[in-house]
mmCIF file of C-alpha atoms in Angstrom:
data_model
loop_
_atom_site.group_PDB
_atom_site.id
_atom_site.type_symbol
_atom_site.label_atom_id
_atom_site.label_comp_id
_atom_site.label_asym_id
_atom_site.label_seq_id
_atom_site.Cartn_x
_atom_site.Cartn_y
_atom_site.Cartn_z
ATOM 1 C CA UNK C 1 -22.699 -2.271 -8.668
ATOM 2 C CA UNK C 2 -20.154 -1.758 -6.399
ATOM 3 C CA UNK C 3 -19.235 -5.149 -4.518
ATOM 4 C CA UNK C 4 -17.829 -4.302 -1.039
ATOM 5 C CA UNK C 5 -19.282 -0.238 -0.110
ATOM 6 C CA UNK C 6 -18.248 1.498 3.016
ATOM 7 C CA UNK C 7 -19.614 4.857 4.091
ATOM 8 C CA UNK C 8 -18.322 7.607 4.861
ATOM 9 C CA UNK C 9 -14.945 7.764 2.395
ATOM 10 C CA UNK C 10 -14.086 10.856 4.596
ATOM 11 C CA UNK C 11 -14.459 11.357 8.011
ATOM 12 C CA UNK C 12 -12.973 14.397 10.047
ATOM 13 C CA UNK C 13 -14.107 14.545 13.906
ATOM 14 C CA UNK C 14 -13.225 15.822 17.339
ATOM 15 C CA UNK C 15 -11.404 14.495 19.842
ATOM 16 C CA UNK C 16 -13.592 12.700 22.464
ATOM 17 C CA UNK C 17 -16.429 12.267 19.859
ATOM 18 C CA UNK C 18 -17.865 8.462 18.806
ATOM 19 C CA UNK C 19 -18.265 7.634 15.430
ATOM 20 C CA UNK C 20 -19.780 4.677 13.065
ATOM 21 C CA UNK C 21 -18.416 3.710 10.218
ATOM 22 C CA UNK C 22 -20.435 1.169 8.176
ATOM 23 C CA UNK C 23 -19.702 -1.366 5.328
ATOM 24 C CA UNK C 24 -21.767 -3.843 2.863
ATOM 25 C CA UNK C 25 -21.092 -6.303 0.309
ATOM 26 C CA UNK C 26 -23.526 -7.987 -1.938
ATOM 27 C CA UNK C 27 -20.817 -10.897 -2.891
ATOM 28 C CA UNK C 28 -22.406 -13.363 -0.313
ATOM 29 C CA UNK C 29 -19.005 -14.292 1.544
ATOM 30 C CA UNK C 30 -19.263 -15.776 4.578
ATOM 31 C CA UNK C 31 -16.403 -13.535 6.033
ATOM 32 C CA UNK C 32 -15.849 -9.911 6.641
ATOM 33 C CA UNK C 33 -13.266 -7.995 8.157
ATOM 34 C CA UNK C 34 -11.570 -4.382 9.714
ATOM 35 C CA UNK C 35 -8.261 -3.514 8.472
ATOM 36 C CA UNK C 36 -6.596 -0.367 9.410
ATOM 37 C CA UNK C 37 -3.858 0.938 7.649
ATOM 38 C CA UNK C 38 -1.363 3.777 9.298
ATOM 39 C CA UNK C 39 0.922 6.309 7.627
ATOM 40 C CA UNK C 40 3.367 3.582 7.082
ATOM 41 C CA UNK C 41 0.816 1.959 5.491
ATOM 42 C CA UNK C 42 1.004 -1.348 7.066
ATOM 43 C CA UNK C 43 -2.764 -3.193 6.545
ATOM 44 C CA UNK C 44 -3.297 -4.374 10.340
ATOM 45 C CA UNK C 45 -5.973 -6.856 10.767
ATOM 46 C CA UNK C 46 -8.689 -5.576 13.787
ATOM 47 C CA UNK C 47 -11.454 -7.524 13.167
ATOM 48 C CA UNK C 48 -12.639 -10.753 11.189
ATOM 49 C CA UNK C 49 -16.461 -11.722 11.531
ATOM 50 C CA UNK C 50 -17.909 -15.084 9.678
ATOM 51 C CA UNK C 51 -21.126 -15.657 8.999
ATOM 52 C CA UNK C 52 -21.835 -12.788 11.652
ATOM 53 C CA UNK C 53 -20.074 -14.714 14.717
ATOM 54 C CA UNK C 54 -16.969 -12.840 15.692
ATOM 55 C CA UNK C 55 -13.746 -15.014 15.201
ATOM 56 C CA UNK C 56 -10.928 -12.755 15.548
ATOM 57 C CA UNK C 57 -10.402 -9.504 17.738
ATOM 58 C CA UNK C 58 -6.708 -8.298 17.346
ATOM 59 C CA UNK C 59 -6.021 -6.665 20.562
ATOM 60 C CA UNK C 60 -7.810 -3.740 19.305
ATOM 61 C CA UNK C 61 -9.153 -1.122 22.574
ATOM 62 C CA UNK C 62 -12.575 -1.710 23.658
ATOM 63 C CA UNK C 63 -13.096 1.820 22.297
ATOM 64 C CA UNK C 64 -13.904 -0.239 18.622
ATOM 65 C CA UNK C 65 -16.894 -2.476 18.917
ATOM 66 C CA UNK C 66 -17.825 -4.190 15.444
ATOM 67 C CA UNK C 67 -21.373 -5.101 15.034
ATOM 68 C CA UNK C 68 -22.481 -7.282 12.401
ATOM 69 C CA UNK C 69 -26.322 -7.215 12.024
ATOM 70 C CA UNK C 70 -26.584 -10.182 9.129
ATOM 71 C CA UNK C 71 -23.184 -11.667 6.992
ATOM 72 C CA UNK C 72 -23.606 -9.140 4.513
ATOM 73 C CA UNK C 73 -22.899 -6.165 6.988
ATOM 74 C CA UNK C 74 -19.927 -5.148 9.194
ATOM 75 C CA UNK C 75 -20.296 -1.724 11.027
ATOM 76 C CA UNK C 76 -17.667 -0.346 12.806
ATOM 77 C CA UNK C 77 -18.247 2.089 15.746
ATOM 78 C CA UNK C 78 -15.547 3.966 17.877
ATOM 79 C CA UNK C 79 -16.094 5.910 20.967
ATOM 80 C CA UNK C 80 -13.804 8.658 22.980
ATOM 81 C CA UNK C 81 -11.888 8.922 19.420
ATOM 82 C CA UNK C 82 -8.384 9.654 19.784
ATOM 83 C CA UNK C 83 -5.718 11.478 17.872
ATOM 84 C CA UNK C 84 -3.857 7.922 17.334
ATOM 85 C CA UNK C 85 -7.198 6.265 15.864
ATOM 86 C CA UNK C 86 -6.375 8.698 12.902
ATOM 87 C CA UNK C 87 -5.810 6.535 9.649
ATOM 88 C CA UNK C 88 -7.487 4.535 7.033
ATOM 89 C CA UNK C 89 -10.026 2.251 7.900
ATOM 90 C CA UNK C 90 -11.216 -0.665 5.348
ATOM 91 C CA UNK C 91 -13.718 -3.344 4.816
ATOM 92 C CA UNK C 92 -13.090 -6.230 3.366
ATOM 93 C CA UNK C 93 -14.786 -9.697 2.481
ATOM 94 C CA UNK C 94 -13.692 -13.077 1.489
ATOM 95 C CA UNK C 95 -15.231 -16.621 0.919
ATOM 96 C CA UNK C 96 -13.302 -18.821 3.160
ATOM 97 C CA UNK C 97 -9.794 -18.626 2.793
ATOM 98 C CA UNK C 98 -10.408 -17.049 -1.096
ATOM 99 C CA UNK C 99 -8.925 -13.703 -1.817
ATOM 100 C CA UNK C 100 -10.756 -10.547 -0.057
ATOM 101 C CA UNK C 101 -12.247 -7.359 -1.988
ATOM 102 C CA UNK C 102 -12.166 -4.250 -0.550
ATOM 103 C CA UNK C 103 -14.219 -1.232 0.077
ATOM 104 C CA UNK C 104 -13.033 2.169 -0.804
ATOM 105 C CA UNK C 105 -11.321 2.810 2.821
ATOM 106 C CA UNK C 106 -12.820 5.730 5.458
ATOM 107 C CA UNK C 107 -10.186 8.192 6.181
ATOM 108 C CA UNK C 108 -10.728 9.291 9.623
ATOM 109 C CA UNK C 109 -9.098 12.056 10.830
ATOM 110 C CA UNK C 110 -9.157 12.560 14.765
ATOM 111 C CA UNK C 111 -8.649 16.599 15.105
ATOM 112 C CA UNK G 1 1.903 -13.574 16.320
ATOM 113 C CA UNK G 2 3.173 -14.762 12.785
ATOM 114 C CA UNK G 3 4.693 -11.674 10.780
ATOM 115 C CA UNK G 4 5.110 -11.810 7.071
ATOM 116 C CA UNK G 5 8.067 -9.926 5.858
ATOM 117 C CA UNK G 6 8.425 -8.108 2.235
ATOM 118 C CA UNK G 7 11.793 -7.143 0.786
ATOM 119 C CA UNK G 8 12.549 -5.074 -0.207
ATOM 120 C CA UNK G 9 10.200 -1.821 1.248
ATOM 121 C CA UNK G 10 10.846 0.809 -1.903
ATOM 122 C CA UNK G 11 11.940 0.343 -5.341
ATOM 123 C CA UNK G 12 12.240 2.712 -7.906
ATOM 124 C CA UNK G 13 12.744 1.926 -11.282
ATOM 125 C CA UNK G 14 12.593 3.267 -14.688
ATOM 126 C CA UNK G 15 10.004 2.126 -16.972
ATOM 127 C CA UNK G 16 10.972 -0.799 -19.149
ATOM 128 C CA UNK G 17 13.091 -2.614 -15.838
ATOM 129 C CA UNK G 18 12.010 -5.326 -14.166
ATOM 130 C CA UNK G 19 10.706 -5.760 -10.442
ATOM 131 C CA UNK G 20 10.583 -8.014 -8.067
ATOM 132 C CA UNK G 21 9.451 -8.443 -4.495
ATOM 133 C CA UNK G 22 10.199 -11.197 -1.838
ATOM 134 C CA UNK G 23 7.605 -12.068 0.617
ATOM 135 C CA UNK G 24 9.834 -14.527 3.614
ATOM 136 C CA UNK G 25 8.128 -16.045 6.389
ATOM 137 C CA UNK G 26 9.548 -17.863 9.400
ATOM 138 C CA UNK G 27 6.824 -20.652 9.292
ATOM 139 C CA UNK G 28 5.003 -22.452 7.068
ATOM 140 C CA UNK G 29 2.477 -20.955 5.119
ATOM 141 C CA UNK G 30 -1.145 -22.525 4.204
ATOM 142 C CA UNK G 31 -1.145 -20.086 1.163
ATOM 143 C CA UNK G 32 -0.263 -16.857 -0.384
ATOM 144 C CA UNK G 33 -2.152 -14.173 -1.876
ATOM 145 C CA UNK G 34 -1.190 -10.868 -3.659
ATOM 146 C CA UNK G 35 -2.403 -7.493 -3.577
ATOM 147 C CA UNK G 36 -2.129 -4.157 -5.588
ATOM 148 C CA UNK G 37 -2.713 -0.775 -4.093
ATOM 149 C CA UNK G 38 -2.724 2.023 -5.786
ATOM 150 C CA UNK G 39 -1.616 5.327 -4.341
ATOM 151 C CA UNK G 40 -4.511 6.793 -3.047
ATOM 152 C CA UNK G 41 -6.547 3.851 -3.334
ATOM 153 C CA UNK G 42 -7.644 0.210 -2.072
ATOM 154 C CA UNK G 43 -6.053 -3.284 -2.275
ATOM 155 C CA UNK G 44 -6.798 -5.449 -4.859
ATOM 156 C CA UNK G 45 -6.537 -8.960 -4.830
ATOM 157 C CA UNK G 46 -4.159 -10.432 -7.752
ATOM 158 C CA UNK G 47 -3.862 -14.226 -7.202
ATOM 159 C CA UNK G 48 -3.693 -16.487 -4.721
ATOM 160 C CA UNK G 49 -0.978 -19.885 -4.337
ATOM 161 C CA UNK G 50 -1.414 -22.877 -2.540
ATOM 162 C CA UNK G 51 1.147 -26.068 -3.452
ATOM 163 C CA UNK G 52 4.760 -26.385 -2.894
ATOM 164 C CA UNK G 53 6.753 -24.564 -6.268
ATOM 165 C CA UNK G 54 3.828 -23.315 -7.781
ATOM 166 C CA UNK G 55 4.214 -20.852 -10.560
ATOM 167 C CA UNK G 56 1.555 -18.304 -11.979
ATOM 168 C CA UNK G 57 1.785 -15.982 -14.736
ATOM 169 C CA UNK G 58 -0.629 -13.184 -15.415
ATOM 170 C CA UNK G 59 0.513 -11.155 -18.331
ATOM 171 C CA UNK G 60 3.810 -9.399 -17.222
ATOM 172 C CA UNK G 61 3.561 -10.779 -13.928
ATOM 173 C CA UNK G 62 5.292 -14.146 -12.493
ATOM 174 C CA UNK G 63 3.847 -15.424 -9.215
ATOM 175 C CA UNK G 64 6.365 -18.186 -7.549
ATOM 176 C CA UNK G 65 5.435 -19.667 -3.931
ATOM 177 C CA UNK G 66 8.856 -21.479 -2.609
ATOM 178 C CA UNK G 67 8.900 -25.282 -1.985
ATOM 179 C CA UNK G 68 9.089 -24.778 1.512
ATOM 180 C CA UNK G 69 6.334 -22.698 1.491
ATOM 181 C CA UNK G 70 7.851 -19.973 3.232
ATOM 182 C CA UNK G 71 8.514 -17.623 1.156
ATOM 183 C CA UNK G 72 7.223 -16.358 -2.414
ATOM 184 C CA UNK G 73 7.756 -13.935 -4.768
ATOM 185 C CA UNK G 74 6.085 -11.424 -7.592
ATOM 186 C CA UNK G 75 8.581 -10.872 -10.559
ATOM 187 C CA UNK G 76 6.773 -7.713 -12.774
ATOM 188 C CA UNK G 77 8.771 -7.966 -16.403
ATOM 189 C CA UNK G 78 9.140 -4.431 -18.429
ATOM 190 C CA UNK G 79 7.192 -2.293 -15.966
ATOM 191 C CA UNK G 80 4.917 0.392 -16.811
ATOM 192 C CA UNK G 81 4.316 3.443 -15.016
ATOM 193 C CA UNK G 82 0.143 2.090 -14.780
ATOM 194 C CA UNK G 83 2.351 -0.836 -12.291
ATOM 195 C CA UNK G 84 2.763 1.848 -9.372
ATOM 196 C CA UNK G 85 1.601 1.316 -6.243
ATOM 197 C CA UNK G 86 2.314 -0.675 -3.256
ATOM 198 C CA UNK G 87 2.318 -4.677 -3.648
ATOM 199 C CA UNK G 88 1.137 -6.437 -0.500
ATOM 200 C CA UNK G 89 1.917 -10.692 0.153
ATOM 201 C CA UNK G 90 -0.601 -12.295 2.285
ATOM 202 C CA UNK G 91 -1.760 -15.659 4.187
ATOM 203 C CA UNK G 92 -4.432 -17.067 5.641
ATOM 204 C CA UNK G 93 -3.702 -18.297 9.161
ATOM 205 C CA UNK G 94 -5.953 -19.954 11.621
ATOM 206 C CA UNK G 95 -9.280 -19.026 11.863
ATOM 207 C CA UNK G 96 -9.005 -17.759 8.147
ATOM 208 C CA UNK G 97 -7.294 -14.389 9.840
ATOM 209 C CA UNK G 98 -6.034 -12.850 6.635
ATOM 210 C CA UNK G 99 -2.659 -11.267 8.098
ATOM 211 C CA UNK G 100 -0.641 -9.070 5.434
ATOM 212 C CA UNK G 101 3.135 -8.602 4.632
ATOM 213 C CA UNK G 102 4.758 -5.370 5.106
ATOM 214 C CA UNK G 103 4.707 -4.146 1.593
ATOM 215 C CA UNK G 104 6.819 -3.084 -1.364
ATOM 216 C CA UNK G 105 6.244 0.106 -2.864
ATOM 217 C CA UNK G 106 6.979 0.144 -6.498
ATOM 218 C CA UNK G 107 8.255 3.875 -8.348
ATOM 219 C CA UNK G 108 8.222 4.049 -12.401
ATOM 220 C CA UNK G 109 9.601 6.786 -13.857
ATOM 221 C CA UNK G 110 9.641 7.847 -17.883
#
């Protein structure tokens, strides 16, 4: 039973196009969040979300807009993708300021 | 904004060695947490510090956070070639934002 799930692991798309990508986790933390890690493969905080209310938003372009429907989901959608939006995207809960599981990642790739 | 810097970026060693990777920060930290990531796959939380000098061990691995608490440290003894991967420091800021250091990525060879 897999603890934090993120769909789709793969993602290859267009420029231009707007995709979701969507993540769960049936641990019951009260915070979630969107990291997105580059070639480099620095882990850059974009989003954190607790108990559904939006607390941090990392200078990240307006083009990302996180929803978070209940505390237990964190979708992330992107429109007018770009070639630079191209990296690994992950999910990731915590309970407070306890340690955070990830989700498998979504590698996007902006063609 | 706060940055969290890991020394050093890429170490290769040969199995048997040991390993060890500096996380230094310019303020004060509330706490420290470490990561594993496999190549190819996701972090994974290890352990996370909280008072002034504390030590951790978890099998082959020593966990220090400094007395200052600004800077720590993850000491891997006889490394194994199932210890690759990158290891990632992080902290817990304001507004629990969960900000991560720049990463060490650890080689073992035969």
């Amino acid at each position: 039973d897999t603890a934090v799930s993120q769909t789709p692991k793969y993602l290859v798309t267009q420029m231009g196009n707007d995709k979701s990508i969507k993540c769960e986790q049936n641990l019951g933390h009260d915070t979630m969040y969107w990291y997105k890690q580059d070639s480099k493969k620095f882990l850059k905080i974009m989003f954190s979300y607790n108990n559904k209310e939006l607390i941090i938003n990392e200078t990240v372009p307006n083009r990302f807009s996180p929803k978070s429907p209940d505390k237990a989901h964190l979708n992330l959608h992107i429109n007018s993708l770009e070639l630079g939006d191209s990296a690994v995207y992950f999910c990731a809960s915590s309970q407070g300021r306890g340690g955070a599981f990830f989700g498998q990642g979504t590698r996007l790739t902006v063609v | 904004g706060q940055q969290v810097m890991q020394i050093p970026q890429y170490q290769h060693v040969q199995e048997g060695e040991d390993f060890t990777t500096y996380c230094n920060s310019s303020t004060t930290l509330s706490n420290i947490q470490w990561y594993k990531q496999r190549p190819g796959g996701h972090p994974v939380f290890l352990i996370q510090l909280v008072k002034s000098g504390e030590v951790k061990k978890q099998k082959r691995l020593t966990f220090q956070f400094g007395e200052a608490k600004k800077n720590s440290s993850l000491h891997i003894t006889a490394t194994q070639t199932t210890d690759v991967g990158t290891y990632f420091c992080a902290n817990t800021g304001t507004a629990s934002k969960l900000t991560f250091g720049t990463g060490t990525r650890l080689q073992v060879t035969l």
